[in-house]
Short mmCIF file of C-alpha atoms and ligand atoms in Angstrom, two decimals:
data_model
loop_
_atom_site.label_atom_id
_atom_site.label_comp_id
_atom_site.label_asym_id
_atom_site.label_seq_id
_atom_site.Cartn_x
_atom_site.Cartn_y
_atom_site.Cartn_z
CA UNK B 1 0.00 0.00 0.00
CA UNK B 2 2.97 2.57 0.53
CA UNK B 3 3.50 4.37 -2.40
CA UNK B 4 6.07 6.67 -3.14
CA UNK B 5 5.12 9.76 -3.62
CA UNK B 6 7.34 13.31 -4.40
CA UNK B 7 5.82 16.65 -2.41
CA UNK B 8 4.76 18.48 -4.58
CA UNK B 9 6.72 22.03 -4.15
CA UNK B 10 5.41 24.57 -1.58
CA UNK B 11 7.02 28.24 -2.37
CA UNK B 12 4.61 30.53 0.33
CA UNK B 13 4.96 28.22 3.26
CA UNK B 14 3.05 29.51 6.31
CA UNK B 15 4.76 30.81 9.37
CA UNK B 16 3.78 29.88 12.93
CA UNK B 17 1.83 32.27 14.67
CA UNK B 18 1.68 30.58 18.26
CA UNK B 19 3.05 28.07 20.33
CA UNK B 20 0.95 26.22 22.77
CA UNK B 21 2.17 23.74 25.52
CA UNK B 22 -0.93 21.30 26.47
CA UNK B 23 -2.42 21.41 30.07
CA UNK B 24 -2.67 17.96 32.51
CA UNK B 25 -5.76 17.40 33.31
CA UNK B 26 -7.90 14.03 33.67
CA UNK B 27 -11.04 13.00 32.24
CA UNK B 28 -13.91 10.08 32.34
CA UNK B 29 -13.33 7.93 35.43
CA UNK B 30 -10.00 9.66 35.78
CA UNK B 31 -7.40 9.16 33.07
CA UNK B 32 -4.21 11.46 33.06
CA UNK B 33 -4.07 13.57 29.52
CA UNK B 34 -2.88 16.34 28.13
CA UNK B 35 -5.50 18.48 26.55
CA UNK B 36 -3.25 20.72 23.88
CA UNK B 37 -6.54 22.55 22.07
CA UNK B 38 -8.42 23.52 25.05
CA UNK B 39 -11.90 25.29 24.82
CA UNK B 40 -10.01 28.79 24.25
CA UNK B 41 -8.37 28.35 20.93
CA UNK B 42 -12.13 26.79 19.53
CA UNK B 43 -12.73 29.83 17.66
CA UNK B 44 -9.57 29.97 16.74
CA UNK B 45 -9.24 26.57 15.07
CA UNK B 46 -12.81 26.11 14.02
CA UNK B 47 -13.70 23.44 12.59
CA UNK B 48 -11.49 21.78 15.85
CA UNK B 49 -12.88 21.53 19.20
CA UNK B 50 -10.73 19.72 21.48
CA UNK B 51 -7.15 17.71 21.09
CA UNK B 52 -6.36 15.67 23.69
CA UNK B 53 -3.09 13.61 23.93
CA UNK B 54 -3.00 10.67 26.51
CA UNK B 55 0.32 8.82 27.37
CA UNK B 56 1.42 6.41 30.11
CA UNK B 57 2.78 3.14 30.83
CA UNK B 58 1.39 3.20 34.26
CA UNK B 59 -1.93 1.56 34.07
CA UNK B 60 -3.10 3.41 36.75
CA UNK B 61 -3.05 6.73 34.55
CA UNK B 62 -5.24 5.23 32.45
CA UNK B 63 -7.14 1.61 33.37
CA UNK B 64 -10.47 3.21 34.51
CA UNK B 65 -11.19 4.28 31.13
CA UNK B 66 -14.11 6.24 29.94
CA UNK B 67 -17.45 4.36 31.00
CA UNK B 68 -20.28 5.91 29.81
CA UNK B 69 -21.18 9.18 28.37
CA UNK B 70 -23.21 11.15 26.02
CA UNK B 71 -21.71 13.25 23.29
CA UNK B 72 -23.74 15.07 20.39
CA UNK B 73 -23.30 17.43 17.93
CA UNK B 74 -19.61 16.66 16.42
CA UNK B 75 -17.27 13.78 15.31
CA UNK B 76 -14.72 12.25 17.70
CA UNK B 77 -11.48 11.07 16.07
CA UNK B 78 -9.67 8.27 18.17
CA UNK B 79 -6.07 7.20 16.70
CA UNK B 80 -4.04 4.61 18.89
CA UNK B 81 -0.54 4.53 18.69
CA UNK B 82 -0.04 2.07 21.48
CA UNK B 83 -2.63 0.36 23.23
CA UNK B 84 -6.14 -1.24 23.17
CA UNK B 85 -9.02 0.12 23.68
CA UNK B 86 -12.79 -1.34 23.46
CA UNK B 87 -15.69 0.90 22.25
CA UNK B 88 -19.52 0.33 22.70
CA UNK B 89 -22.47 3.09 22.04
CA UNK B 90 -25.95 2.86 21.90
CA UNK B 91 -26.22 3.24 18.12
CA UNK B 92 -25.26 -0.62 18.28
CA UNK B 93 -21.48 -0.13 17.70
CA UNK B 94 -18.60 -2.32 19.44
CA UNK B 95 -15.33 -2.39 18.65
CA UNK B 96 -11.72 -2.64 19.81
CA UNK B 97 -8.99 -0.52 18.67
CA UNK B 98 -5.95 -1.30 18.61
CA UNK B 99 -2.42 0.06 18.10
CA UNK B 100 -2.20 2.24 14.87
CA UNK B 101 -6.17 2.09 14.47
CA UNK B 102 -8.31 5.29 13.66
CA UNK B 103 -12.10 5.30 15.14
CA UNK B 104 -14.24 7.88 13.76
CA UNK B 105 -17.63 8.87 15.43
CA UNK B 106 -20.01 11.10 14.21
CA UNK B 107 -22.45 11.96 17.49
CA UNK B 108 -24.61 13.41 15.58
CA UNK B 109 -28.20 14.16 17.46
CA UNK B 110 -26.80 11.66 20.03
CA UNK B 111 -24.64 8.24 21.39
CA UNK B 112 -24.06 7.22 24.62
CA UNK B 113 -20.18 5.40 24.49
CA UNK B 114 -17.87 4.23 26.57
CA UNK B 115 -13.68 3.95 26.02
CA UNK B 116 -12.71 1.16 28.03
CA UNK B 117 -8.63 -0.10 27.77
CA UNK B 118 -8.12 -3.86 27.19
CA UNK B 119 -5.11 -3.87 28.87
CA UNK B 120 -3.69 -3.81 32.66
CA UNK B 121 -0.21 -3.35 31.75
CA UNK B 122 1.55 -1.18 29.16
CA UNK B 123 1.92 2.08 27.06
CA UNK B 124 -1.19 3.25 26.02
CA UNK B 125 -0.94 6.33 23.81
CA UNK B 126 -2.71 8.02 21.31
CA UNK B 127 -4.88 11.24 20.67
CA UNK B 128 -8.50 12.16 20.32
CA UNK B 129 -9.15 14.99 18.25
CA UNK B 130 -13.26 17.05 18.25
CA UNK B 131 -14.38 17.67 14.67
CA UNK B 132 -17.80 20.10 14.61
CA UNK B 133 -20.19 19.25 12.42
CA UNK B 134 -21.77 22.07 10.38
CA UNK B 135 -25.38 23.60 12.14
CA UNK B 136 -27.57 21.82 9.61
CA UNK B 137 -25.51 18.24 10.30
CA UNK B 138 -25.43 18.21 13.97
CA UNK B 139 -28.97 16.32 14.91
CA UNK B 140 -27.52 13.44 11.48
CA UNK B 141 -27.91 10.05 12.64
CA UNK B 142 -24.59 8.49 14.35
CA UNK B 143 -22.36 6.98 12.22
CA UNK B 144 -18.98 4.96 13.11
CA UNK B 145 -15.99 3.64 11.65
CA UNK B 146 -13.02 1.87 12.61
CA UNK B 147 -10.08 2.18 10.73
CA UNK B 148 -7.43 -1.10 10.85
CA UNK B 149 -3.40 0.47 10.59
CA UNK B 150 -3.52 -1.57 7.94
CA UNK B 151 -6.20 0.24 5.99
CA UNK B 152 -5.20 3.86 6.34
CA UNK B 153 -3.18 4.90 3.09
CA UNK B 154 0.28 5.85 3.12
CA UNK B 155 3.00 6.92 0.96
CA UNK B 156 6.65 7.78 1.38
CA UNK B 157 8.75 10.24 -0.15
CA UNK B 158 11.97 10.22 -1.94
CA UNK B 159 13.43 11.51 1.73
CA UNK B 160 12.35 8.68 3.23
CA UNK B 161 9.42 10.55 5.21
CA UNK B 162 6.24 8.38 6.00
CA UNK B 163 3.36 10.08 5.95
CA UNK B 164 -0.39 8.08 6.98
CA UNK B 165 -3.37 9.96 5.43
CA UNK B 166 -6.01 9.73 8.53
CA UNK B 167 -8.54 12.26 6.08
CA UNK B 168 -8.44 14.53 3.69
CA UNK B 169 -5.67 14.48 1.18
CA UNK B 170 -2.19 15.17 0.74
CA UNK B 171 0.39 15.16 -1.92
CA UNK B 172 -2.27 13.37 -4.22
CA UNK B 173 -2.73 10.11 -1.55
CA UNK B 174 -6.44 10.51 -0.78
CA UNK B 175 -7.43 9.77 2.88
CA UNK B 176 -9.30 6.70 4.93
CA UNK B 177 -11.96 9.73 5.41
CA UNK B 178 -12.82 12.26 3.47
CA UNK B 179 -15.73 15.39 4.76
CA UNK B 180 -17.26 18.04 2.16
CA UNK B 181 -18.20 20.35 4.79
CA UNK B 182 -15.11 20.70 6.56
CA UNK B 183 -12.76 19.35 4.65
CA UNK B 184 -10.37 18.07 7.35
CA UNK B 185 -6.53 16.80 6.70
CA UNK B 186 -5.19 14.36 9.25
CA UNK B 187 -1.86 13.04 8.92
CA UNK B 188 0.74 11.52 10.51
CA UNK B 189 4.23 12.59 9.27
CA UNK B 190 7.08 10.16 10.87
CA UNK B 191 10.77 12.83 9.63
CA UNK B 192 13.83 10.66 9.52
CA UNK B 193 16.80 12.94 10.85
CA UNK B 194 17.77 15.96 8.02
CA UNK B 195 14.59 15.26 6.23
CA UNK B 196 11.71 18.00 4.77
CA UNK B 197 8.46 17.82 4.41
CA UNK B 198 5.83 19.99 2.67
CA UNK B 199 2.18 19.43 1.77
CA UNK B 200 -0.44 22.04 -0.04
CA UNK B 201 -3.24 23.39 2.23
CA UNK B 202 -5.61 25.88 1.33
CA UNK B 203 -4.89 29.53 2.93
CA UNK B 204 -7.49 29.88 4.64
CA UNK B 205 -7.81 26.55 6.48
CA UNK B 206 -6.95 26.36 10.05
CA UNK B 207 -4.17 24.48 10.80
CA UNK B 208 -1.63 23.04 13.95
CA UNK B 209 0.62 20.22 14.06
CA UNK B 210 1.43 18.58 17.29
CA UNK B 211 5.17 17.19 17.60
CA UNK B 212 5.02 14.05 19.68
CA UNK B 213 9.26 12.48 19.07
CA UNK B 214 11.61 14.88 18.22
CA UNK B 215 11.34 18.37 17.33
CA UNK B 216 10.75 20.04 13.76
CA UNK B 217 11.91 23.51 12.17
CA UNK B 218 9.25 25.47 10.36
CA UNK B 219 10.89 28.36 9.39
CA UNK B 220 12.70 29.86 11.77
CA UNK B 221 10.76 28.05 14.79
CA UNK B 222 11.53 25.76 16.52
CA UNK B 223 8.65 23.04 17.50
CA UNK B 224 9.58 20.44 20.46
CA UNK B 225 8.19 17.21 21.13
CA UNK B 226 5.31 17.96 23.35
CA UNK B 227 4.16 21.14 21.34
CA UNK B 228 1.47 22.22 19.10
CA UNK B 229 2.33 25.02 17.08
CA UNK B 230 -0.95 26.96 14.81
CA UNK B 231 0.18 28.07 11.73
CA UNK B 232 -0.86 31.61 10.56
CA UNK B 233 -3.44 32.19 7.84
CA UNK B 234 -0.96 34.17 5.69
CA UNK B 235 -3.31 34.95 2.10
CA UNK B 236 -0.92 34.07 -0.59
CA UNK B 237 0.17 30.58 1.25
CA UNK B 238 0.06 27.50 -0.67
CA UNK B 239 1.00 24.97 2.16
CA UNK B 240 3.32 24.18 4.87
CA UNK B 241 6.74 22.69 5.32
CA UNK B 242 8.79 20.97 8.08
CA UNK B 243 12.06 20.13 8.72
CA UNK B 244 13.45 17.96 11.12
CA UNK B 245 17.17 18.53 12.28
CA UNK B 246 16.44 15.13 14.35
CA UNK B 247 14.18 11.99 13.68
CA UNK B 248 10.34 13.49 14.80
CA UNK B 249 7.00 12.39 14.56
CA UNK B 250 4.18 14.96 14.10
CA UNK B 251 0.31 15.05 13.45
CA UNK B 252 -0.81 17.84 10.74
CA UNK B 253 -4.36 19.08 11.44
CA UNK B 254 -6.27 21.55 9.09
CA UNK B 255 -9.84 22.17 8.19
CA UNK B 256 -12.13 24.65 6.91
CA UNK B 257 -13.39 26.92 9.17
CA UNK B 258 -17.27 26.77 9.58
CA UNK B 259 -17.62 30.30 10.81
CA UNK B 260 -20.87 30.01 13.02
CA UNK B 261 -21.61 30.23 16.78
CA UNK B 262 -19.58 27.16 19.50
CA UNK B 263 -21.62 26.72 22.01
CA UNK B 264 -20.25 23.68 24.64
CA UNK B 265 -21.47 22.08 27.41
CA UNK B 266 -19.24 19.15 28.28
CA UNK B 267 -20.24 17.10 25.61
CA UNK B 268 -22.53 18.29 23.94
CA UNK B 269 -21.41 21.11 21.18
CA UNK B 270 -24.32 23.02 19.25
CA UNK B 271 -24.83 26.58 18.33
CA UNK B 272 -27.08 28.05 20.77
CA UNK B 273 -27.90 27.76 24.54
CA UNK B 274 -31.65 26.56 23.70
CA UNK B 275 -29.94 23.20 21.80
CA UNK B 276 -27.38 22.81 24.84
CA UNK B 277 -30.88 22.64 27.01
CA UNK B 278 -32.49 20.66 24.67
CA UNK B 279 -29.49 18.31 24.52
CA UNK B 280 -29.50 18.04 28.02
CA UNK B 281 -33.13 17.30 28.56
CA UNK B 282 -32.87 14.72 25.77
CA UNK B 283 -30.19 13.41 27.60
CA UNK B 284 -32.20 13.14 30.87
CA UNK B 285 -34.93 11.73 29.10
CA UNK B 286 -33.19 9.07 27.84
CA UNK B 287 -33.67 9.68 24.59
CA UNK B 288 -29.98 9.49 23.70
CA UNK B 289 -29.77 5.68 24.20
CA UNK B 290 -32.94 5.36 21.83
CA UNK B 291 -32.11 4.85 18.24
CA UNK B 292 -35.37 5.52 17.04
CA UNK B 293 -35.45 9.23 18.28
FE1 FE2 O 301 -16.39 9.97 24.33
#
């Protein structure tokens, strides 16, 4: 399936406007993360809503999992680098995903899930990443995906830099998932040492990467292993490119922006106040764990 594949050239690469180091926090029935796009950069980074980053080989960082919980209005994107994890929601979907596997989940008007590891000893490690769905998508049906290592397309370049196509498209390798609406590119880029990167992405698409081994150069920064850095919306751009004075691994977010009102309540992310009450009372109701609604 790996293909190799030349960048095409990138002249107006886009500068970084910010740095941001991730905060600790802990989530579900208490596992330690990092949460690097917190609620404060949403506007910012519309169409993303939340990156979290979770890493530990001390099970008890991590073993209570997620049990359940309700989410609605916007996609969840799981991707494992090490570990296992079992999913179950109340749309009828099970599934366990394992180390290199993507799971996609579009809420929609509603699921009930919970993120359980399969493991009691170990690294787990891996990111989950909050896509919004545009106003007139966000009471869809739920919809669900898992996506095998195995099945996400890849290709390498003459420099020897691997690059797995999560959604979207880059260089001409067309992703495992692929949105109209937002249009989001998900990659991971693994640098061997004194390699470049580039990729095309549309001007005016939001866009971050988050360095997770190594550091990369963009420019004149400096990103370190640990950091996300946004790039600026510079008109004129035509893409971005890395280099990496050491071996690195990086994600490469972008989207485009849907420009209308965030409006969050835990987990539920709509426009206005009256759907965050509405999701809530559905919620109460129990109308989230009926598929019929
Ligand atoms: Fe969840």
């Amino acid at each position: 399936m790996n293909q190799t594949t030349k960048p095409e050239a990138v002249t107006h690469p886009r500068t970084v406007e910010q740095i941001v180091v991730g905060r600790a926090t802990s989530d579900g029935a208490g596992v330690k993360l990092t949460r690097v796009l917190t609620q404060s950069l949403q506007q910012r980074l519309d169409p993303f809503l939340m990156l979290d980053v979770f890493k530990s080989d001390n099970p008890d960082d991590y073993i209570a999992g997620f049990p359940d919980h309700p989410h609605r209005g916007f996609e969840t994107i799981t991707y494992m680098l090490a570990g296992r994890m079992r999913h179950r929601d109340s749309a009828g979907h099970e599934g366990l995903l394992q180390s290199g596997d993507v799971q996609w989940m579009t809420a929609g008007r509603g699921v009930i899930h919970s993120e359980i590891p399969e493991q009691e000893s170990g690294v787990m490690e891996g990111f989950q990443l909050w896509l919004n769905l545009p106003a007139r998508h966000k009471m869809i049906t739920p919809w669900y995906r898992d996506i095998r290592s195995a099945n996400i397309p890849r290709y390498v370049t003459p420099e020897g830099v691997s690059v797995g196509v999560i959604a979207g498209s880059s260089n001409g390798v067309t992703g495992a998932v692929v949105r109209d609406e937002t249009e989001p590119i998900y990659l991971d880029i693994d640098l061997p040492a004194g390699s470049s990167f580039s990729t095309s992405l549309p001007a005016m698409h939001n866009a971050f990467i988050y360095v997770y081994r190594g550091k990369v150069q963009v420019g004149e920064k400096a990103v370190e292993a640990g950091h996300m850095a946004i790039f600026a919306n510079v008109p004129g751009s035509d893409g971005i490119s890395l280099a990496a004075p050491e071996s690195a691994r990086v994600i490469l977010v972008s989207g485009q922006p849907l420009g209308e009102p965030i409006v969050q309540y835990g987990p539920f992310v709509m426009n206005t106040q009256i759907e965050i009450d509405q999701a809530i009372n559905d919620f109460r109701k129990g109308h989230f764990a009926d598929t019929n609604v």
